[in-house]
């Protein structure tokens, strides 16, 4: 199957419009802080949410609104997470969706809500309510650019991606936007991602496809191991591509699933690459594990290690820290069979063979580690399973962004 | 029971001598890198070791030598961890103990071994073998100063502590030294700690007391969440205080256990305070949990959070990050009942009540957080259990120490 990357974001599929404006949640009037995605037709819809015990108020509202499997719009604010605000927060999340529903003249249950920003500060709901009219009037095909900007917090680049595939002579388009950065950890954490598509698919299968895609993408990235309270992934499928509705796991379902995984993995990598203070995208690929679960635990342990992350920041081929992180993962393996490689566009080098040091050219290793995308490849040589996770290095700027309020 | 803090280190108890010299493992000739602790009489001995699957060679040798419950000396090198060196490493760890045994004219099985430093680089065993004579000749009561210096790696201060207590009219003395710094995590990780005592106690009870003490001290500190390959905690009890041998869990046993916990907790806090790049000692005390296990998981989750650690570095009363870390701990609790306080020598302030924001004086909070020892107190208000863990903040210098090799 061909996957074609095309221009655009969440409005790339048929029937989707978007907008993004400044409503007053962020202090800087140049900074957009309110976004809207709208489907001209009610869409099959599904969501995946944070596993954190402390959840943002918008998550409760969106879950309820998704219970019938349909939605038509998503309103998103940045600058305030509306979390740890008690009943006041819950009431305001409801008002966010009802005021937007009124502006769009649709049912409140068809409007999903997401928030990102500071925790424990009351949400300025009036700023939102006074601006839903303007937000709605601004909807357009070009609005994806403003929308993806309006959901950014400490992100340094906008994250969006659109692709198309062909299913039964129909062109199916998928669009997306996301915000990530700090506090991203496997298990859907501080990230918001929105996927739109014009495919015709039942809500049940859409939900299953979304979950399966999240497991191999958003759940496999990590910036600092902290899991946020507000992470949400939404998908809306409005059927305007006019393919025969997918209601069973046939060939067309799996073609769509492949496309959804492609867009999810690439969005996830964009988030990891833009982790707070990150200078490099890291991938840790575990090969030859006894099970997928083992491979995932080992890979996460390496990608989350502060010592591995600082070593990569310093371009230091310190494979001992990788062995060490494998060792405390809790997974059973044979340290004496482990091989470790560093790979990048500048080449590939083996630095540890059978769990021990090999003589390697330090200059060559430095050249490889100076690249912006580094693959840490670990061969366990005991089984047939392999898993990759993605993360980033740990730099001075991570500390600056998260700790430098008072200096 | 009175616990008296006295001058000295590992040689404070009767019959213990120590020494520390430069043998050539560290490049700088001024830097000591080889240490010895010696008891004039064979002692009851016990150890607790890293749970990392990848273990340093010295750990295999020391475990074997401890199997009979007795030891008389410990030889320790810094500058090389002798880990991931295969059979060569194991052979050299054995040679380290046998050469020292020969110099002391005691059995090889009575010499324990520990190493700390870089992983995966062959150990220069000749430098050690050529210097065990000098090391042994240097043994003295004052030698504790050189010994505690010789085990340092990235530590910025020497860590030692000596105390005494009275048991049945006999004065029992405990001495100790430790090295810590980076890669310290609950579960005995990159730390070496050595406790000496002249109490008369059976090897079985000594082992049990050591394990119980480690669980509430060394296993409750964290610097960066990484667990090392070489962590070892040793205790030697030579009986020269001439108390009646403790062979059952009587009043005397519990008095000794209390003293051992005191020395262990205070050594552990010294390590956390000297974490790589640390500017503050953090304590997270969970109060009112449903079980000790829950309280421990919650406390660890907060003390390990990079976002909490950077907030503390920046003196930022960002309690939302604390709620967030509690939320992803995996423990069941009611977010709406949580209260959070910051405490230090400058006062105490509540920043979150019933899971929501309270109006607090930001200047007051800043004054409290500018201190060098910060207590994060979390009331769950659901049960009766409480647990503290200790850690440190995350600063630019952590990144510098661990990542700045190439700049």
Short mmCIF file of C-alpha atoms in Angstrom, two decimals, chain B residues 94-394:
data_model
loop_
_atom_site.label_atom_id
_atom_site.label_comp_id
_atom_site.label_asym_id
_atom_site.label_seq_id
_atom_site.Cartn_x
_atom_site.Cartn_y
_atom_site.Cartn_z
CA UNK B 94 39.35 -12.51 43.16
CA UNK B 95 42.97 -11.40 42.83
CA UNK B 96 42.09 -8.15 44.62
CA UNK B 97 40.88 -10.08 47.65
CA UNK B 98 43.57 -12.77 47.58
CA UNK B 99 46.44 -10.29 47.31
CA UNK B 100 45.07 -8.28 50.24
CA UNK B 101 44.52 -11.48 52.25
CA UNK B 102 48.16 -12.38 51.66
CA UNK B 103 49.32 -8.94 52.80
CA UNK B 104 47.22 -9.26 55.97
CA UNK B 105 48.09 -12.93 56.42
CA UNK B 106 44.43 -13.95 56.73
CA UNK B 107 42.13 -16.20 54.66
CA UNK B 108 41.02 -14.93 51.25
CA UNK B 109 37.41 -15.75 52.21
CA UNK B 110 37.65 -13.16 55.00
CA UNK B 111 38.39 -10.29 52.61
CA UNK B 112 35.42 -8.55 50.99
CA UNK B 113 35.77 -6.48 47.80
CA UNK B 114 34.03 -3.42 46.39
CA UNK B 115 34.68 -1.27 43.32
CA UNK B 116 33.18 1.96 41.99
CA UNK B 117 33.84 4.00 38.87
CA UNK B 118 33.59 3.56 35.14
CA UNK B 119 31.92 0.47 33.65
CA UNK B 120 33.39 -1.71 30.91
CA UNK B 121 37.04 -0.75 31.19
CA UNK B 122 39.50 -3.53 32.20
CA UNK B 123 40.71 -3.09 35.79
CA UNK B 124 44.42 -2.33 36.23
CA UNK B 125 44.87 -5.11 38.79
CA UNK B 126 48.66 -4.73 38.81
CA UNK B 127 48.34 -1.23 40.24
CA UNK B 128 46.39 -2.75 43.11
CA UNK B 129 48.58 -5.82 43.63
CA UNK B 130 51.71 -3.68 43.68
CA UNK B 131 50.21 -1.48 46.38
CA UNK B 132 48.47 -3.80 48.84
CA UNK B 133 51.65 -3.89 50.89
CA UNK B 134 51.72 -0.11 51.23
CA UNK B 135 47.95 -0.06 51.86
CA UNK B 136 48.29 -2.61 54.65
CA UNK B 137 51.29 -0.91 56.27
CA UNK B 138 49.30 2.33 56.34
CA UNK B 139 46.54 0.88 58.56
CA UNK B 140 45.85 3.08 61.59
CA UNK B 141 43.15 4.48 63.85
CA UNK B 142 43.45 7.81 61.99
CA UNK B 143 43.24 6.00 58.65
CA UNK B 144 39.48 6.45 58.47
CA UNK B 145 40.09 9.90 56.99
CA UNK B 146 42.14 8.56 54.09
CA UNK B 147 39.81 5.61 53.56
CA UNK B 148 36.68 7.74 53.22
CA UNK B 149 38.52 9.96 50.76
CA UNK B 150 39.76 7.02 48.68
CA UNK B 151 36.24 5.75 47.94
CA UNK B 152 34.97 9.07 46.51
CA UNK B 153 34.12 9.46 42.81
CA UNK B 154 31.97 12.47 41.89
CA UNK B 155 31.23 13.03 45.59
CA UNK B 156 32.01 16.56 46.69
CA UNK B 157 32.22 15.82 50.42
CA UNK B 158 33.40 12.88 52.51
CA UNK B 159 30.59 10.98 54.17
CA UNK B 160 31.20 9.41 57.55
CA UNK B 161 29.48 9.17 60.87
CA UNK B 162 30.18 7.52 64.21
CA UNK B 163 27.85 7.05 67.17
CA UNK B 164 27.68 5.14 70.42
CA UNK B 165 24.94 3.70 72.60
CA UNK B 166 24.88 1.80 75.87
CA UNK B 167 23.66 -1.79 76.04
CA UNK B 168 23.76 -3.57 79.42
CA UNK B 169 26.47 -1.26 80.85
CA UNK B 170 28.65 -1.75 77.80
CA UNK B 171 29.38 1.07 75.37
CA UNK B 172 28.66 -0.08 71.82
CA UNK B 173 30.21 1.99 69.04
CA UNK B 174 29.22 2.14 65.37
CA UNK B 175 31.33 3.80 62.69
CA UNK B 176 30.66 4.27 59.01
CA UNK B 177 31.71 5.72 55.69
CA UNK B 178 29.97 5.91 52.33
CA UNK B 179 30.18 7.23 48.81
CA UNK B 180 27.14 8.15 46.83
CA UNK B 181 26.30 10.83 44.34
CA UNK B 182 24.80 9.99 40.92
CA UNK B 183 22.84 6.89 39.98
CA UNK B 184 21.44 6.50 43.47
CA UNK B 185 17.94 5.11 43.51
CA UNK B 186 15.84 3.32 46.05
CA UNK B 187 17.04 -0.28 45.91
CA UNK B 188 20.66 0.21 46.79
CA UNK B 189 22.04 1.95 43.81
CA UNK B 190 25.43 3.42 43.04
CA UNK B 191 26.44 3.69 46.54
CA UNK B 192 29.00 2.01 48.67
CA UNK B 193 28.51 2.06 52.42
CA UNK B 194 30.56 0.43 55.14
CA UNK B 195 29.48 0.13 58.75
CA UNK B 196 31.74 -1.12 61.51
CA UNK B 197 30.76 -1.94 65.07
CA UNK B 198 32.25 -3.62 68.12
CA UNK B 199 28.94 -5.15 69.19
CA UNK B 200 28.83 -8.90 69.86
CA UNK B 201 26.02 -10.32 67.69
CA UNK B 202 25.36 -13.49 65.72
CA UNK B 203 25.85 -13.31 61.92
CA UNK B 204 22.18 -14.25 61.35
CA UNK B 205 20.78 -11.40 63.41
CA UNK B 206 23.38 -8.98 62.06
CA UNK B 207 22.20 -9.76 58.53
CA UNK B 208 18.56 -9.26 59.44
CA UNK B 209 19.25 -5.96 61.19
CA UNK B 210 21.25 -4.72 58.20
CA UNK B 211 18.47 -5.62 55.78
CA UNK B 212 15.82 -3.90 57.94
CA UNK B 213 17.96 -0.78 58.28
CA UNK B 214 18.69 -0.61 54.55
CA UNK B 215 14.97 -0.80 53.76
CA UNK B 216 14.22 2.43 55.66
CA UNK B 217 17.37 4.33 54.65
CA UNK B 218 19.51 3.50 51.61
CA UNK B 219 16.49 2.05 49.80
CA UNK B 220 14.61 5.32 50.31
CA UNK B 221 16.97 7.75 48.64
CA UNK B 222 17.12 8.72 45.01
CA UNK B 223 19.31 10.99 42.95
CA UNK B 224 18.38 10.24 39.37
CA UNK B 225 16.32 7.08 39.44
CA UNK B 226 19.10 5.08 37.81
CA UNK B 227 20.15 1.97 39.70
CA UNK B 228 23.78 1.04 39.55
CA UNK B 229 25.56 -2.22 39.00
CA UNK B 230 27.90 -2.08 41.97
CA UNK B 231 25.99 -0.90 45.03
CA UNK B 232 27.05 -2.62 48.17
CA UNK B 233 26.45 -2.13 51.85
CA UNK B 234 28.68 -4.02 54.29
CA UNK B 235 28.70 -4.38 58.04
CA UNK B 236 31.36 -5.94 60.26
CA UNK B 237 30.73 -6.59 63.98
CA UNK B 238 33.81 -7.79 65.86
CA UNK B 239 32.40 -8.24 69.39
CA UNK B 240 35.17 -6.30 71.14
CA UNK B 241 32.61 -4.25 73.13
CA UNK B 242 32.24 -7.47 75.15
CA UNK B 243 28.47 -7.36 75.59
CA UNK B 244 26.73 -10.72 75.96
CA UNK B 245 26.36 -12.05 72.40
CA UNK B 246 23.00 -11.09 70.92
CA UNK B 247 21.47 -14.30 69.58
CA UNK B 248 17.77 -13.50 69.81
CA UNK B 249 15.47 -10.55 69.20
CA UNK B 250 15.55 -9.18 72.72
CA UNK B 251 15.63 -5.62 74.03
CA UNK B 252 19.34 -5.37 73.23
CA UNK B 253 18.76 -6.40 69.62
CA UNK B 254 16.16 -3.67 69.16
CA UNK B 255 18.41 -1.08 70.79
CA UNK B 256 21.15 -2.00 68.31
CA UNK B 257 18.64 -1.96 65.43
CA UNK B 258 17.58 1.56 66.38
CA UNK B 259 21.21 2.70 66.38
CA UNK B 260 21.83 1.00 63.05
CA UNK B 261 18.77 2.69 61.51
CA UNK B 262 19.94 6.03 62.86
CA UNK B 263 23.38 5.71 61.29
CA UNK B 264 21.94 4.33 58.02
CA UNK B 265 19.32 7.05 57.58
CA UNK B 266 21.82 9.79 58.29
CA UNK B 267 24.40 8.33 55.90
CA UNK B 268 21.66 7.98 53.25
CA UNK B 269 20.63 11.63 53.69
CA UNK B 270 24.28 12.69 53.32
CA UNK B 271 24.32 10.84 49.99
CA UNK B 272 21.09 12.41 48.74
CA UNK B 273 22.32 15.85 49.77
CA UNK B 274 25.50 15.30 47.77
CA UNK B 275 23.68 13.98 44.67
CA UNK B 276 25.34 15.00 41.44
CA UNK B 277 24.73 18.71 40.93
CA UNK B 278 22.38 18.88 43.92
CA UNK B 279 21.78 22.24 45.57
CA UNK B 280 19.13 21.01 48.04
CA UNK B 281 18.17 17.98 50.08
CA UNK B 282 14.54 17.06 49.47
CA UNK B 283 12.36 14.93 51.70
CA UNK B 284 8.91 13.79 50.59
CA UNK B 285 6.80 12.63 53.49
CA UNK B 286 3.52 10.93 52.68
CA UNK B 287 1.05 10.97 55.60
CA UNK B 288 -2.27 9.18 55.97
CA UNK B 289 -1.82 6.42 53.37
CA UNK B 290 -3.68 3.10 53.32
CA UNK B 291 -0.47 1.07 53.68
CA UNK B 292 3.28 1.50 54.02
CA UNK B 293 3.69 0.09 50.51
CA UNK B 294 1.33 2.72 49.05
CA UNK B 295 3.05 5.51 50.95
CA UNK B 296 6.45 4.35 49.69
CA UNK B 297 5.34 4.18 46.04
CA UNK B 298 3.77 7.65 46.24
CA UNK B 299 6.78 9.16 47.98
CA UNK B 300 9.21 7.62 45.46
CA UNK B 301 7.12 8.87 42.56
CA UNK B 302 7.39 12.46 43.82
CA UNK B 303 11.07 12.31 44.81
CA UNK B 304 11.99 10.84 41.38
CA UNK B 305 10.00 13.29 39.27
CA UNK B 306 12.28 15.38 37.06
CA UNK B 307 9.62 18.10 36.99
CA UNK B 308 9.36 18.26 40.80
CA UNK B 309 13.16 18.23 41.07
CA UNK B 310 13.62 21.10 38.61
CA UNK B 311 10.81 23.07 40.31
CA UNK B 312 12.63 22.72 43.65
CA UNK B 313 15.88 23.81 42.00
CA UNK B 314 14.02 26.92 40.77
CA UNK B 315 12.33 27.56 44.17
CA UNK B 316 8.97 27.26 42.41
CA UNK B 317 6.00 26.24 44.59
CA UNK B 318 4.57 24.24 41.67
CA UNK B 319 2.39 21.81 43.65
CA UNK B 320 0.59 20.73 40.45
CA UNK B 321 3.67 18.69 39.53
CA UNK B 322 3.46 16.95 42.90
CA UNK B 323 -0.21 16.04 42.37
CA UNK B 324 0.72 14.83 38.90
CA UNK B 325 3.53 12.60 40.21
CA UNK B 326 1.22 11.15 42.88
CA UNK B 327 -1.30 10.48 40.12
CA UNK B 328 0.99 8.34 37.97
CA UNK B 329 2.41 6.33 40.88
CA UNK B 330 -0.11 3.56 40.26
CA UNK B 331 -1.47 3.90 43.82
CA UNK B 332 -5.18 4.33 44.51
CA UNK B 333 -6.03 7.48 46.49
CA UNK B 334 -8.57 10.30 46.43
CA UNK B 335 -7.11 13.37 44.68
CA UNK B 336 -9.84 15.52 46.26
CA UNK B 337 -8.56 14.81 49.77
CA UNK B 338 -4.89 15.66 49.19
CA UNK B 339 -3.19 18.51 51.07
CA UNK B 340 0.35 19.62 50.17
CA UNK B 341 2.75 21.63 52.36
CA UNK B 342 6.26 22.97 51.81
CA UNK B 343 8.39 23.17 54.96
CA UNK B 344 11.92 24.27 55.77
CA UNK B 345 13.85 26.11 58.48
CA UNK B 346 12.12 29.26 57.17
CA UNK B 347 8.60 28.02 57.95
CA UNK B 348 5.72 25.91 56.68
CA UNK B 349 3.08 26.76 54.10
CA UNK B 350 0.05 24.94 52.71
CA UNK B 351 -0.17 25.25 48.91
CA UNK B 352 -2.91 22.75 48.04
CA UNK B 353 -5.98 21.83 50.08
CA UNK B 354 -8.42 19.07 49.14
CA UNK B 355 -6.69 18.67 45.79
CA UNK B 356 -7.24 22.29 44.78
CA UNK B 357 -5.38 25.55 44.91
CA UNK B 358 -5.35 27.67 48.07
CA UNK B 359 -4.37 31.30 48.10
CA UNK B 360 -0.89 31.42 49.54
CA UNK B 361 1.72 34.12 49.89
CA UNK B 362 4.19 33.57 47.03
CA UNK B 363 6.94 35.52 48.79
CA UNK B 364 6.53 33.36 51.87
CA UNK B 365 6.71 30.21 49.72
CA UNK B 366 9.83 31.51 47.99
CA UNK B 367 11.49 32.20 51.35
CA UNK B 368 10.77 28.62 52.44
CA UNK B 369 11.96 27.07 49.16
CA UNK B 370 15.21 29.03 49.15
CA UNK B 371 16.46 26.94 52.08
CA UNK B 372 18.86 24.01 51.58
CA UNK B 373 16.60 21.34 53.07
CA UNK B 374 13.02 21.17 51.87
CA UNK B 375 10.25 18.94 53.16
CA UNK B 376 7.39 18.21 50.77
CA UNK B 377 4.60 17.01 53.05
CA UNK B 378 1.60 15.30 51.47
CA UNK B 379 -1.50 14.44 53.51
CA UNK B 380 -3.66 11.84 51.79
CA UNK B 381 -6.27 11.81 54.58
CA UNK B 382 -7.35 8.22 53.90
CA UNK B 383 -5.30 5.99 56.25
CA UNK B 384 -2.71 5.79 59.01
CA UNK B 385 0.59 5.01 57.31
CA UNK B 386 3.46 7.39 56.68
CA UNK B 387 6.77 7.10 54.82
CA UNK B 388 9.60 9.49 53.95
CA UNK B 389 12.02 9.25 51.06
CA UNK B 390 14.94 11.57 50.34
CA UNK B 391 16.38 12.98 47.16
CA UNK B 392 17.75 16.15 45.65
CA UNK B 393 16.93 18.75 43.07
CA UNK B 394 17.89 18.59 39.39
#
